[in-house]
C-alpha cells in the first residue's frame, strides 16, 4: 500500500502550536478585566451549567453478554480476542418538559450525539427492544397521582420525545474493536488476494470500558442545551 502523503496538511506542527497559543492568549485576555482580575464572564463560567440536582451516572453493565465484568473480560483474554459491551446511563433530577415531540425529541438528540462516539452500534431507552415482546398493558407506565408519578418506568423517562420527570434511562451497545491478536482471513490490498493475518501491537481488549465517562459528558451537553432552550438555566453569553 502506498504511503500516505502528509504534504497536503495546511499547517506544520510549529504553526499549529503557535496558533493555539495565540487563541488561548486571546481567550485569556477576554476573560480577564483590565486590572487582571477575573471578569464577570469568567466568574459566571466557574459555576455549574447543570444544577447539582441533576445527576448523570453511566457504567458498563455487561461485557460479552456477561454481567460479571471480570468474567466477560477473562473469556475474551482466554479467546485471545476483543469483546464488546453494554453501557447504561441513568439521569435523575430532570425537570418535566425537556425535548420536543418531533425532530428535537430528547431521545433523538441523545442518540445523535451518542452515535458520534466511535464503536457505538445501538441505543435503547427504558425497556428498549424488550418492549417488542410485551403487551401494551404491560408496557404502559400507570400514573399513580396528580404529580405524574408512575408505577413503572418502561418509557425510560421520556414520553412523546419529552422528559416526564422520571429517571432517564438508556443503554448503548459498543462493538468489539477490530484490532485483535486473533488470526483472521481477509483481503491483502497489496497482493489483491485473501490471506491469513494477525494484527501486531498493543490494543484495547474492550473499548466499552472507556465509554462511560464519554457518555456522561455528551449526555450533559445535550441536557444543558435543552435547559438553555427551555430557559431552565440562564445564558452565559
Short mmCIF file of C-alpha atoms in Angstrom, two decimals:
data_model
loop_
_atom_site.label_atom_id
_atom_site.label_comp_id
_atom_site.label_asym_id
_atom_site.label_seq_id
_atom_site.Cartn_x
_atom_site.Cartn_y
_atom_site.Cartn_z
CA UNK A 1 0.00 0.00 0.00
CA UNK A 2 1.37 3.42 -0.94
CA UNK A 3 2.48 5.66 1.91
CA UNK A 4 0.11 8.43 2.88
CA UNK A 5 1.10 11.85 1.57
CA UNK A 6 1.06 14.21 4.53
CA UNK A 7 2.25 17.20 2.48
CA UNK A 8 -1.38 18.21 1.91
CA UNK A 9 -1.68 19.38 5.52
CA UNK A 10 -2.05 23.14 5.64
CA UNK A 11 -0.05 23.82 8.81
CA UNK A 12 3.18 22.47 10.26
CA UNK A 13 3.22 21.34 13.89
CA UNK A 14 5.01 24.55 14.87
CA UNK A 15 2.34 26.68 13.16
CA UNK A 16 -0.46 24.76 14.88
CA UNK A 17 1.16 25.21 18.30
CA UNK A 18 1.74 28.92 17.63
CA UNK A 19 -1.87 29.45 16.51
CA UNK A 20 -3.17 27.54 19.53
CA UNK A 21 -1.12 29.67 21.92
CA UNK A 22 -2.48 32.86 20.33
CA UNK A 23 -6.07 31.62 20.64
CA UNK A 24 -5.54 30.72 24.29
CA UNK A 25 -3.98 34.14 24.95
CA UNK A 26 -6.90 35.89 23.24
CA UNK A 27 -9.46 33.96 25.28
CA UNK A 28 -7.48 34.66 28.44
CA UNK A 29 -7.46 38.40 27.75
CA UNK A 30 -11.19 38.28 27.04
CA UNK A 31 -11.89 36.58 30.37
CA UNK A 32 -9.73 38.97 32.40
CA UNK A 33 -10.70 42.52 33.26
CA UNK A 34 -8.31 45.44 32.68
CA UNK A 35 -6.99 45.06 36.23
CA UNK A 36 -6.08 41.43 35.55
CA UNK A 37 -8.72 40.05 37.92
CA UNK A 38 -11.41 37.60 36.73
CA UNK A 39 -14.10 39.28 34.65
CA UNK A 40 -17.84 38.80 35.37
CA UNK A 41 -17.89 36.35 32.45
CA UNK A 42 -15.14 34.20 33.94
CA UNK A 43 -16.85 34.22 37.33
CA UNK A 44 -20.05 33.14 35.58
CA UNK A 45 -18.24 30.30 33.81
CA UNK A 46 -16.85 28.99 37.09
CA UNK A 47 -20.33 27.92 38.17
CA UNK A 48 -22.04 24.70 37.19
CA UNK A 49 -24.06 24.79 33.99
CA UNK A 50 -26.37 21.97 35.05
CA UNK A 51 -27.91 22.25 38.53
CA UNK A 52 -26.50 19.87 41.14
CA UNK A 53 -29.93 18.24 41.41
CA UNK A 54 -29.35 16.60 38.01
CA UNK A 55 -27.14 13.54 38.49
CA UNK A 56 -25.71 11.64 35.50
CA UNK A 57 -24.27 8.17 36.04
CA UNK A 58 -23.03 5.83 33.30
CA UNK A 59 -21.46 2.42 33.84
CA UNK A 60 -20.61 -0.79 32.00
CA UNK A 61 -23.49 -3.18 32.63
CA UNK A 62 -22.15 -6.19 30.74
CA UNK A 63 -19.15 -7.39 28.75
CA UNK A 64 -19.60 -10.03 26.08
CA UNK A 65 -23.05 -10.80 27.43
CA UNK A 66 -21.74 -11.31 30.98
CA UNK A 67 -22.96 -9.06 33.80
CA UNK A 68 -19.88 -10.18 35.73
CA UNK A 69 -17.46 -7.77 34.07
CA UNK A 70 -14.29 -9.62 35.06
CA UNK A 71 -15.74 -12.90 33.79
CA UNK A 72 -16.60 -11.32 30.45
CA UNK A 73 -13.11 -9.88 30.11
CA UNK A 74 -11.47 -13.16 31.09
CA UNK A 75 -13.42 -15.01 28.40
CA UNK A 76 -12.00 -12.59 25.82
CA UNK A 77 -8.49 -12.95 27.24
CA UNK A 78 -8.73 -16.73 27.05
CA UNK A 79 -10.01 -16.50 23.46
CA UNK A 80 -7.24 -14.01 22.60
CA UNK A 81 -9.88 -11.77 21.07
CA UNK A 82 -11.58 -8.40 21.60
CA UNK A 83 -15.08 -8.11 23.05
CA UNK A 84 -17.99 -5.66 23.06
CA UNK A 85 -20.18 -4.46 25.90
CA UNK A 86 -23.26 -2.60 27.06
CA UNK A 87 -23.15 0.77 28.81
CA UNK A 88 -26.13 2.00 30.79
CA UNK A 89 -26.73 5.66 31.63
CA UNK A 90 -29.15 6.93 34.27
CA UNK A 91 -30.04 10.57 34.85
CA UNK A 92 -32.03 11.62 37.91
CA UNK A 93 -33.44 15.04 38.77
CA UNK A 94 -34.51 16.05 35.26
CA UNK A 95 -37.37 18.56 35.11
CA UNK A 96 -40.54 17.74 33.20
CA UNK A 97 -40.78 19.12 29.67
CA UNK A 98 -37.29 18.87 28.14
CA UNK A 99 -37.43 17.95 24.47
CA UNK A 100 -39.77 18.29 21.52
CA UNK A 101 -42.33 15.87 20.07
CA UNK A 102 -40.69 15.53 16.67
CA UNK A 103 -37.27 16.44 15.25
CA UNK A 104 -35.70 17.58 18.51
CA UNK A 105 -37.03 14.88 20.81
CA UNK A 106 -34.92 14.13 23.85
CA UNK A 107 -34.22 10.61 22.55
CA UNK A 108 -33.22 11.73 19.04
CA UNK A 109 -30.87 14.42 20.35
CA UNK A 110 -29.20 11.99 22.74
CA UNK A 111 -28.98 9.34 20.02
CA UNK A 112 -27.43 11.86 17.62
CA UNK A 113 -24.57 12.69 19.96
CA UNK A 114 -24.13 9.14 21.30
CA UNK A 115 -23.62 7.79 17.79
CA UNK A 116 -20.75 10.26 17.40
CA UNK A 117 -18.86 8.11 19.92
CA UNK A 118 -16.69 5.63 17.96
CA UNK A 119 -17.73 1.95 18.23
CA UNK A 120 -21.31 2.67 19.35
CA UNK A 121 -23.68 0.47 17.33
CA UNK A 122 -27.04 0.75 19.06
CA UNK A 123 -29.09 2.58 21.67
CA UNK A 124 -32.32 1.87 23.55
CA UNK A 125 -34.40 3.82 26.05
CA UNK A 126 -36.21 2.35 29.04
CA UNK A 127 -37.33 -1.20 28.32
CA UNK A 128 -35.95 -0.72 24.81
CA UNK A 129 -36.02 -3.68 22.44
CA UNK A 130 -37.57 -5.89 25.11
CA UNK A 131 -40.76 -3.84 24.60
CA UNK A 132 -41.24 -5.70 21.30
CA UNK A 133 -42.09 -8.81 23.35
CA UNK A 134 -44.56 -7.07 25.69
CA UNK A 135 -48.28 -6.33 25.59
CA UNK A 136 -49.37 -2.69 25.74
CA UNK A 137 -50.93 -3.23 29.15
CA UNK A 138 -47.55 -4.46 30.41
CA UNK A 139 -45.52 -1.66 28.88
CA UNK A 140 -47.80 1.22 29.93
CA UNK A 141 -46.46 3.21 32.87
CA UNK A 142 -49.55 3.67 35.05
CA UNK A 143 -49.82 7.15 36.62
CA UNK A 144 -50.48 6.98 40.35
CA UNK A 145 -51.05 10.60 41.41
CA UNK A 146 -51.54 14.17 40.20
CA UNK A 147 -47.78 14.74 40.37
CA UNK A 148 -47.36 12.31 37.49
CA UNK A 149 -45.62 9.59 39.50
CA UNK A 150 -45.68 6.29 37.62
CA UNK A 151 -45.63 2.76 38.98
CA UNK A 152 -43.03 1.64 36.41
CA UNK A 153 -40.57 3.33 34.07
CA UNK A 154 -40.69 1.28 30.87
CA UNK A 155 -40.53 4.52 28.84
CA UNK A 156 -37.18 5.40 30.40
CA UNK A 157 -38.23 8.87 31.48
CA UNK A 158 -39.26 10.09 28.03
CA UNK A 159 -42.80 10.15 26.59
CA UNK A 160 -43.54 11.64 23.17
CA UNK A 161 -39.97 12.92 22.94
CA UNK A 162 -40.30 14.93 26.17
CA UNK A 163 -38.94 14.21 29.66
CA UNK A 164 -41.70 13.21 32.08
CA UNK A 165 -39.86 13.69 35.37
CA UNK A 166 -38.92 10.04 35.82
CA UNK A 167 -35.34 8.82 35.78
CA UNK A 168 -33.89 8.99 32.26
CA UNK A 169 -32.58 5.53 31.38
CA UNK A 170 -30.83 4.46 28.20
CA UNK A 171 -28.33 1.82 27.14
CA UNK A 172 -25.89 1.69 24.27
CA UNK A 173 -24.10 -1.17 22.57
CA UNK A 174 -20.37 -0.86 21.98
CA UNK A 175 -18.87 -3.17 19.37
CA UNK A 176 -15.63 -5.12 19.88
CA UNK A 177 -12.66 -3.33 18.40
CA UNK A 178 -11.49 -4.71 15.05
CA UNK A 179 -7.89 -4.76 16.29
CA UNK A 180 -7.50 -8.23 17.78
CA UNK A 181 -4.50 -10.59 18.10
CA UNK A 182 -6.62 -13.49 16.86
CA UNK A 183 -5.72 -14.74 13.38
CA UNK A 184 -8.18 -13.57 10.73
CA UNK A 185 -8.68 -14.06 7.00
CA UNK A 186 -9.25 -11.07 4.73
CA UNK A 187 -8.04 -9.21 1.65
CA UNK A 188 -4.44 -8.07 1.28
CA UNK A 189 -4.68 -4.79 -0.64
CA UNK A 190 -1.07 -5.10 -1.85
CA UNK A 191 -1.47 -8.53 -3.45
CA UNK A 192 -5.19 -8.48 -4.26
CA UNK A 193 -5.63 -11.91 -2.64
CA UNK A 194 -7.22 -13.01 0.62
CA UNK A 195 -4.90 -14.45 3.24
CA UNK A 196 -4.49 -15.14 6.95
CA UNK A 197 -3.07 -12.31 9.03
CA UNK A 198 -2.66 -11.13 12.61
CA UNK A 199 -2.52 -7.57 13.94
CA UNK A 200 0.60 -6.73 15.92
CA UNK A 201 0.97 -4.18 18.69
CA UNK A 202 -0.90 -3.21 21.84
CA UNK A 203 -4.67 -2.78 21.52
CA UNK A 204 -7.67 -2.41 23.81
CA UNK A 205 -9.32 -5.66 24.79
CA UNK A 206 -12.66 -3.89 25.30
CA UNK A 207 -13.25 -0.26 24.33
CA UNK A 208 -16.61 -0.32 26.15
CA UNK A 209 -14.64 0.15 29.38
CA UNK A 210 -13.65 3.62 28.19
CA UNK A 211 -17.16 4.69 27.22
CA UNK A 212 -18.96 5.62 30.50
CA UNK A 213 -17.15 8.91 31.13
CA UNK A 214 -17.69 9.91 27.48
CA UNK A 215 -21.38 9.02 27.68
CA UNK A 216 -21.76 11.14 30.82
CA UNK A 217 -20.07 14.09 29.10
CA UNK A 218 -22.14 14.01 25.90
CA UNK A 219 -25.33 13.50 27.91
CA UNK A 220 -24.52 16.60 29.94
CA UNK A 221 -24.01 18.57 26.71
CA UNK A 222 -27.45 17.59 25.37
CA UNK A 223 -29.20 18.26 28.67
CA UNK A 224 -27.50 21.64 29.09
CA UNK A 225 -28.59 22.57 25.56
CA UNK A 226 -32.20 21.65 26.32
CA UNK A 227 -32.08 23.51 29.64
CA UNK A 228 -30.98 26.63 27.75
CA UNK A 229 -33.61 26.18 25.05
CA UNK A 230 -36.34 25.83 27.63
CA UNK A 231 -34.89 28.70 29.70
CA UNK A 232 -34.36 26.47 32.71
CA UNK A 233 -30.87 27.97 33.11
CA UNK A 234 -29.65 31.42 32.08
CA UNK A 235 -27.25 32.04 29.23
CA UNK A 236 -23.64 32.99 29.94
CA UNK A 237 -23.10 34.89 26.67
#
